[in-house]
Short mmCIF file of C-alpha atoms in Angstrom, two decimals:
data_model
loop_
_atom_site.label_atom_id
_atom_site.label_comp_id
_atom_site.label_asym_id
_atom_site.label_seq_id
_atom_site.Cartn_x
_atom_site.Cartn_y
_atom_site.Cartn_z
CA UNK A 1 93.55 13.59 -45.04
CA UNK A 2 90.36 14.15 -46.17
CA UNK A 3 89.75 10.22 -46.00
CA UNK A 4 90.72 10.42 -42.75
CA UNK A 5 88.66 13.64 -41.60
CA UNK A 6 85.26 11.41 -42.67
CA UNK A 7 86.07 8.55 -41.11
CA UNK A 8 86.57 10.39 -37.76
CA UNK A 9 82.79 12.28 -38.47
CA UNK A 10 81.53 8.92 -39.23
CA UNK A 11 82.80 7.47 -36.05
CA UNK A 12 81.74 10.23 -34.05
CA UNK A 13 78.04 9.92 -35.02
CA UNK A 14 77.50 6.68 -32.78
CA UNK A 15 78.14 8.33 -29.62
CA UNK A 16 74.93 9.88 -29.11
CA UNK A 17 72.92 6.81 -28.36
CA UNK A 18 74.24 5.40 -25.42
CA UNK A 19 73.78 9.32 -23.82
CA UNK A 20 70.12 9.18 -24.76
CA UNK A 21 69.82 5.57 -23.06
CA UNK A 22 71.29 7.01 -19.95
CA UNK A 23 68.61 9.71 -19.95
CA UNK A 24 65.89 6.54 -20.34
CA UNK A 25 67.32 4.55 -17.52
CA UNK A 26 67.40 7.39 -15.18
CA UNK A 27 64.14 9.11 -16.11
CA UNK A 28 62.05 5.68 -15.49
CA UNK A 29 63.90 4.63 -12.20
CA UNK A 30 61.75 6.89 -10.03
CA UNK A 31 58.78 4.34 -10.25
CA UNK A 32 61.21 1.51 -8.75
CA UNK A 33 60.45 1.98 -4.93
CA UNK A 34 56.58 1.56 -5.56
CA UNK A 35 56.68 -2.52 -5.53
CA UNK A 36 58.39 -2.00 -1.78
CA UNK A 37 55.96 0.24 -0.55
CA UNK A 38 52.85 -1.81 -1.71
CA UNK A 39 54.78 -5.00 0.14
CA UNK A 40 55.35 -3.02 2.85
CA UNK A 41 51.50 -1.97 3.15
CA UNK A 42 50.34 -5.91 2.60
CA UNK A 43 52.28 -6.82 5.40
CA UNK A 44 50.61 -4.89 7.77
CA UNK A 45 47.17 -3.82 6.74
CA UNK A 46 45.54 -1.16 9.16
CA UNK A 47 42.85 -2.73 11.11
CA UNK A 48 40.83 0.93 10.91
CA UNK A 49 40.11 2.41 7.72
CA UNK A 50 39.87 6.70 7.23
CA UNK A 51 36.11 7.49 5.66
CA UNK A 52 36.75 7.97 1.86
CA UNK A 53 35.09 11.63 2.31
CA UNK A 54 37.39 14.57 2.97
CA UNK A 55 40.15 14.09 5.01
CA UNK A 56 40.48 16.43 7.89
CA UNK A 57 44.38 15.63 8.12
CA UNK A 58 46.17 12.55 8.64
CA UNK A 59 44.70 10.35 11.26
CA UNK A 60 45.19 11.12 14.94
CA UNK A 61 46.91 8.20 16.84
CA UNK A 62 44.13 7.15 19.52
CA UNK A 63 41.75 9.10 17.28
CA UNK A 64 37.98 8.42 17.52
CA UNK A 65 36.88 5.08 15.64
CA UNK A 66 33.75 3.82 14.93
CA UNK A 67 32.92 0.42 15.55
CA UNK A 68 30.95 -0.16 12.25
CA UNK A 69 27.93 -3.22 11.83
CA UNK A 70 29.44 -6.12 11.93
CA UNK A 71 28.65 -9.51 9.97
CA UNK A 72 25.55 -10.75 9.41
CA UNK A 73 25.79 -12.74 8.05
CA UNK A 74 23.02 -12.56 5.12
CA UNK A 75 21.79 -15.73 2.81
CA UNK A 76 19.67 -15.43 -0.16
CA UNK A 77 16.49 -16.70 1.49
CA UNK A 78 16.89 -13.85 3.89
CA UNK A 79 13.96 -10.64 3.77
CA UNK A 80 14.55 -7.72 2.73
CA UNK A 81 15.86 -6.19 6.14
CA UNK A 82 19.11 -8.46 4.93
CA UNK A 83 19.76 -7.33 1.97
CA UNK A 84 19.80 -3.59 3.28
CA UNK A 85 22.06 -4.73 6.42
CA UNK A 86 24.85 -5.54 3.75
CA UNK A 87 24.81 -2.40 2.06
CA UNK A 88 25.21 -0.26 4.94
CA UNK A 89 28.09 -2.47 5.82
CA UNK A 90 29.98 -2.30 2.79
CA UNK A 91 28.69 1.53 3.04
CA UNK A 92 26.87 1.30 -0.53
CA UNK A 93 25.13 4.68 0.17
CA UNK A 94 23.40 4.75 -3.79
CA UNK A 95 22.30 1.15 -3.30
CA UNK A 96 21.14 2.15 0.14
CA UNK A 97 19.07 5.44 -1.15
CA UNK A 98 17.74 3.38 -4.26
CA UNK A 99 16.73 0.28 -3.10
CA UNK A 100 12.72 0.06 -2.73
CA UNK A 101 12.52 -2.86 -0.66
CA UNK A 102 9.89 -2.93 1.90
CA UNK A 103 10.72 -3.69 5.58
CA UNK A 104 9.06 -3.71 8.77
CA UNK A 105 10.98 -0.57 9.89
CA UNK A 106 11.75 1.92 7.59
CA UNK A 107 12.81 4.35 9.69
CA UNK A 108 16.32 2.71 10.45
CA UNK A 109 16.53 2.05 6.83
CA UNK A 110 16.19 5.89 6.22
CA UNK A 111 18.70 6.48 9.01
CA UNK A 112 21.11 3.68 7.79
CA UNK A 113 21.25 5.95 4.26
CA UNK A 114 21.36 9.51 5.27
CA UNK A 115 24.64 8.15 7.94
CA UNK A 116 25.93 6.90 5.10
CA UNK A 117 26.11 9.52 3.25
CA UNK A 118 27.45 11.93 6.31
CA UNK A 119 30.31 9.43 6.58
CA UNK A 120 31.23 9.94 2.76
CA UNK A 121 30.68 13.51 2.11
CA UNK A 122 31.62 14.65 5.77
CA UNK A 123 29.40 17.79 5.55
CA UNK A 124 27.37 19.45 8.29
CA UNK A 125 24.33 19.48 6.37
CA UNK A 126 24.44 15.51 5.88
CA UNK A 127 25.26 15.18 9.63
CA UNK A 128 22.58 16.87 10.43
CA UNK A 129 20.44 15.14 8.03
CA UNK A 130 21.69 11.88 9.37
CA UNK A 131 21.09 13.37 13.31
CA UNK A 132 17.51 13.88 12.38
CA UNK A 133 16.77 10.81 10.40
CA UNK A 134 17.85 9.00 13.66
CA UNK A 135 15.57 10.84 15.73
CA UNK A 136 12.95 9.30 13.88
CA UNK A 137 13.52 5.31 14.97
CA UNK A 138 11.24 4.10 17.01
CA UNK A 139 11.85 2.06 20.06
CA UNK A 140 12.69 -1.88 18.68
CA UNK A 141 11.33 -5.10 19.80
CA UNK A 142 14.51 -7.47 21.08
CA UNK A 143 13.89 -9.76 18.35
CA UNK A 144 15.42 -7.44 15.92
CA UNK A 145 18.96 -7.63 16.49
CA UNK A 146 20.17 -6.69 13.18
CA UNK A 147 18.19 -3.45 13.18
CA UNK A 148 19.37 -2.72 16.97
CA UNK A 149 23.45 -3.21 15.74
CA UNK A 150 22.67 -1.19 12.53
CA UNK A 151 21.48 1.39 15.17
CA UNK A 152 24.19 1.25 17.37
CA UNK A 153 26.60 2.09 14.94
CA UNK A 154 24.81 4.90 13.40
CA UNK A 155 24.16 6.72 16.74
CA UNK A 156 27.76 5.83 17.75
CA UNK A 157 29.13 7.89 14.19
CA UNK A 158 26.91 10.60 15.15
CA UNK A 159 27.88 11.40 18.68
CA UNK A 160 31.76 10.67 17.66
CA UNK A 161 31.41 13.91 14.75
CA UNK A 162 29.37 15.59 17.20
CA UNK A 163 32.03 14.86 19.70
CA UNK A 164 35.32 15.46 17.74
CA UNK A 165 34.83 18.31 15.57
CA UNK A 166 37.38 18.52 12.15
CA UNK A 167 38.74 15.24 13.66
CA UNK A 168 38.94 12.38 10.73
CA UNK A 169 36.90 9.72 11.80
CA UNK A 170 38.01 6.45 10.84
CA UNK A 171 35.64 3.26 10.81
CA UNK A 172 36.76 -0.63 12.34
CA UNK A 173 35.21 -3.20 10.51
CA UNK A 174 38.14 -5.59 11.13
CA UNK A 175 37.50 -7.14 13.98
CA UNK A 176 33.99 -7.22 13.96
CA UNK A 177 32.33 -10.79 14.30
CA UNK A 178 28.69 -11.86 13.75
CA UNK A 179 26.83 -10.05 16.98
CA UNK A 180 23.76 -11.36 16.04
CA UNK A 181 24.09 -15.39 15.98
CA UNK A 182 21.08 -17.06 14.94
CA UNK A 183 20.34 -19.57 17.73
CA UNK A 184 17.54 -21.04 19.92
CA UNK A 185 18.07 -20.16 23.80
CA UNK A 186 14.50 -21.13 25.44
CA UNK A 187 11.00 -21.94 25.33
CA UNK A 188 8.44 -20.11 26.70
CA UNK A 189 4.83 -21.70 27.57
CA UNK A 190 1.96 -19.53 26.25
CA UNK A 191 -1.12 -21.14 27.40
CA UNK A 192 -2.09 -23.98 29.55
CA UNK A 193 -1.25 -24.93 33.63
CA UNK A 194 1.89 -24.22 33.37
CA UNK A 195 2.18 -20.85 30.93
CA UNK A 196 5.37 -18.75 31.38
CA UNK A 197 6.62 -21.09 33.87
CA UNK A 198 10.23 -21.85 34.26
CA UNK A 199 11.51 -24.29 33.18
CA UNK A 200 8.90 -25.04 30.29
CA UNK A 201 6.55 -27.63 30.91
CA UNK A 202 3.77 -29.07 29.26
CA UNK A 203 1.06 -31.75 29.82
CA UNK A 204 1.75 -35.49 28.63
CA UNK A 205 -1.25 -35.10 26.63
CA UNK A 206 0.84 -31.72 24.47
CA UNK A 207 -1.18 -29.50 23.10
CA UNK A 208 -0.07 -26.43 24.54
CA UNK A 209 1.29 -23.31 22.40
CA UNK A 210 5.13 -22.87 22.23
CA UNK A 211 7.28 -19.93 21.80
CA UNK A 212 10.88 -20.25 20.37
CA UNK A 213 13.49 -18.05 21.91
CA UNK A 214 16.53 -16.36 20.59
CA UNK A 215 17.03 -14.65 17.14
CA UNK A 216 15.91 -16.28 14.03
CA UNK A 217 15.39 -14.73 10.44
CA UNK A 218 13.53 -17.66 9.39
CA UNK A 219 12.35 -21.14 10.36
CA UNK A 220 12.28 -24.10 8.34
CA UNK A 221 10.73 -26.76 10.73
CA UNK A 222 10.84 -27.23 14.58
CA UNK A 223 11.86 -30.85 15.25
CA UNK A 224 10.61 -32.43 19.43
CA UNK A 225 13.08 -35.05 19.50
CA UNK A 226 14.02 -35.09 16.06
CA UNK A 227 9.69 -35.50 14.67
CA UNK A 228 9.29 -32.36 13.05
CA UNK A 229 6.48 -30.26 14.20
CA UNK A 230 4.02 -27.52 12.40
CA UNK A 231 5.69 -24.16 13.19
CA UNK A 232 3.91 -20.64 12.56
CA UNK A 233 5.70 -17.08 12.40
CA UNK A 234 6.75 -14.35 10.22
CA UNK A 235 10.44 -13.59 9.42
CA UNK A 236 12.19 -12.50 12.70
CA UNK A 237 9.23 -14.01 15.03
CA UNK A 238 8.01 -14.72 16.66
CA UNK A 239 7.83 -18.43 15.83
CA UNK A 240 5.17 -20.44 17.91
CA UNK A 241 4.41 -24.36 17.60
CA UNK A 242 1.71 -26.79 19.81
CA UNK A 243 3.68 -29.31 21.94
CA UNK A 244 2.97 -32.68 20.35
CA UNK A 245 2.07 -35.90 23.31
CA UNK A 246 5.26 -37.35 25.38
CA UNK A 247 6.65 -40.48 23.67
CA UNK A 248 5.88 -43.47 25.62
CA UNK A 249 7.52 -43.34 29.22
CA UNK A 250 9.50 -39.91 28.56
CA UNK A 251 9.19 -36.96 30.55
CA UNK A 252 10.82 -34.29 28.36
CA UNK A 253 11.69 -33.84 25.01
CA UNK A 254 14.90 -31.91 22.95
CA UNK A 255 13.51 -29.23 21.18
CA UNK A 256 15.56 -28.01 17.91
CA UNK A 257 15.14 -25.34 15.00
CA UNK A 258 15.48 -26.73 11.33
CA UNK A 259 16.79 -22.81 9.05
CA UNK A 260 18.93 -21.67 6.23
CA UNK A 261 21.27 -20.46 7.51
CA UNK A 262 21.53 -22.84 10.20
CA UNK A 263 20.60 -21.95 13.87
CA UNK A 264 22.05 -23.19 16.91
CA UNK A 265 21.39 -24.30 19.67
CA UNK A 266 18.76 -26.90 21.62
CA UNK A 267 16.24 -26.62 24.57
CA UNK A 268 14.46 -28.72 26.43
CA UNK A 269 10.63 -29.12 26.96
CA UNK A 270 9.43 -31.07 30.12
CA UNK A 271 6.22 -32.88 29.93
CA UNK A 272 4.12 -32.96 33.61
CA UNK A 273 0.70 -33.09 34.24
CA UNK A 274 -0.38 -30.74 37.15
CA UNK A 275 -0.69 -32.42 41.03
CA UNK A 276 -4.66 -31.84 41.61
CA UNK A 277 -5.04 -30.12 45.18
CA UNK A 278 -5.65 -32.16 47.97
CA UNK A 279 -9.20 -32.15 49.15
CA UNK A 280 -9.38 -30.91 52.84
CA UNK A 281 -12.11 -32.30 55.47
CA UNK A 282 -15.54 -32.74 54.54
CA UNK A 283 -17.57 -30.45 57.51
CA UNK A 284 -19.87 -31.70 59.00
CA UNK A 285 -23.37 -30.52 60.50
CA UNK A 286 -23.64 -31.18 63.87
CA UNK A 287 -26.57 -34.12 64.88
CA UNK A 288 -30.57 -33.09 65.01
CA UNK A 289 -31.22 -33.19 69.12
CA UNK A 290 -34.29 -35.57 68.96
CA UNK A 291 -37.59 -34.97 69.93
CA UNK A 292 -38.85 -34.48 73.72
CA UNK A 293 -41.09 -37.36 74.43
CA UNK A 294 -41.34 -36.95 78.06
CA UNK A 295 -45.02 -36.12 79.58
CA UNK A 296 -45.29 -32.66 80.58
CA UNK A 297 -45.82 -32.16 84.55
CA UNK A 298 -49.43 -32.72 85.80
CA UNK A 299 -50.89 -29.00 86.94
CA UNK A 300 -51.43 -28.06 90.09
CA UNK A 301 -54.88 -27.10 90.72
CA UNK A 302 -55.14 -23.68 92.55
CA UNK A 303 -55.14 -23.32 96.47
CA UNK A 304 -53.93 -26.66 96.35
CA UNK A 305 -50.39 -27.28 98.69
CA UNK A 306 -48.32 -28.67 96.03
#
């Protein structure tokens, strides 16, 4: 009996495993539905994304969204102002606030970081900071399209927290495409017969200074029917270049813009020399009436009967 009293102890003792594996099996199965909610999230990513500052609550269907800068798109050989423009789009507020770059505008620059930092913190104070820092832009010169967008977008995040108090913003950067394409759209005649006439035209002789319109960062070369040209300008323009002679025979030429990035576009440059006005009627001064040759009449001598 006693034989058979140990044998039933020692088969007993086995039976606590598989309970404790149980316990494993259903402690760890909570994490299982995670995989189908990250497929389910890949599938259809949001197109606007909520700031990563505090959250207000969960975001309003038909809430306010800003439409944030959209593609530059920047190159390495781009100034400064390019550099900068990326930041604030990826919202990189501490590269923003430490970079020491020099640009031609600070101001938006200054504006572009203290928004920045509004959008991520979401406190009054750095609204207001940003509110004030916009104040202080000056008025920009059309050429400078990728500090007017930046612009845009800041006073548009501004007015929309102004305008929807405790309402979570959330930011669109999906959809955006490159508002600022670098392309050639005209020519404009400086100096000359012929300056700021439409369309451009210069003598056959050339000569005549040469303005490039559109938006360029920088230019490479300016080729007149594919001879490339001296150009002179700073980055953004304006870019300027002296019309070299018409080829043999030709009365215009195709006018193109050699960059890295590359820029679009073509325009055409006529080549006329001006009519010279046609002379009017010589006058004329009327005849000298010539000289009375005829003899005076004799006089009549006095009491004399004529």
């Amino acid at each position: 009996m006693c034989l058979l009293v140990l044998a039933v102890g020692c088969a007993a003792q086995p039976s606590a495993p598989p309970e404790s594996q149980a316990s494993t099996t259903t402690t760890a199965a909570p994490p299982a539905p995670e995989p189908a909610a990250t497929t389910s999230s890949s599938a259809n990513p949001p197109t606007a994304a909520p700031l990563p500052g505090p959250a207000d609550g969960p975001p309003v269907a038909g809430g306010p969204v800003i439409r944030w800068v959209p593609i530059g798109p920047a190159a390495p050989t781009d100034p400064p102002e390019g550099t900068l423009y990326e930041l604030l789009r990826n919202r990189d507020c501490a590269g923003l606030r430490e970079s020491t770059l020099n640009t031609a505008f600070p101001a938006v620059w200054k504006a572009a970081e203290a928004t920045c930092q509004a959008l991520a913190t979401d406190l009054p104070a750095d609204w207001q900071q940003a509110q004030a820092a916009l104040a202080g832009v000056p008025g920009l010169p059309p050429g400078r399209c990728w500090e007017i967008k930046v612009t845009e977008s800041l006073h548009q995040a501004v007015a929309l927290r102004t305008a929807h108090p405790g309402v979570q913003l959330l930011v669109n950067a999906a959809g955006a495409g490159d508002d600022c394409p670098r392309q050639l759209t005209g020519l404009t005649v400086l100096d000359g017969p012929s300056a700021g006439a439409a369309p451009p035209s210069v003598p056959f002789g050339g000569g005549a200074k040469v303005r490039l319109e559109g938006f360029f960062v920088n230019v490479d070369k300016v080729l007149v029917d594919g001879n490339p040209v001296d150009v002179q300008g700073t980055p953004f323009g304006p870019f300027e270049f002296y019309a070299p002679p018409a080829a043999s025979g030709a009365t215009s030429a195709t006018v193109a813009v050699v960059a890295t990035p590359p820029v679009s576009g073509e325009a055409a440059l006529l080549y006329a020399d001006p009519t010279p006005p046609v002379p009017g009627p010589t006058p004329t001064t009327p005849p000298t009436p010539p000289p009375d040759t005829s003899s005076p009449p004799p006089e009549t001598p006095a009491g004399a009967t004529p």
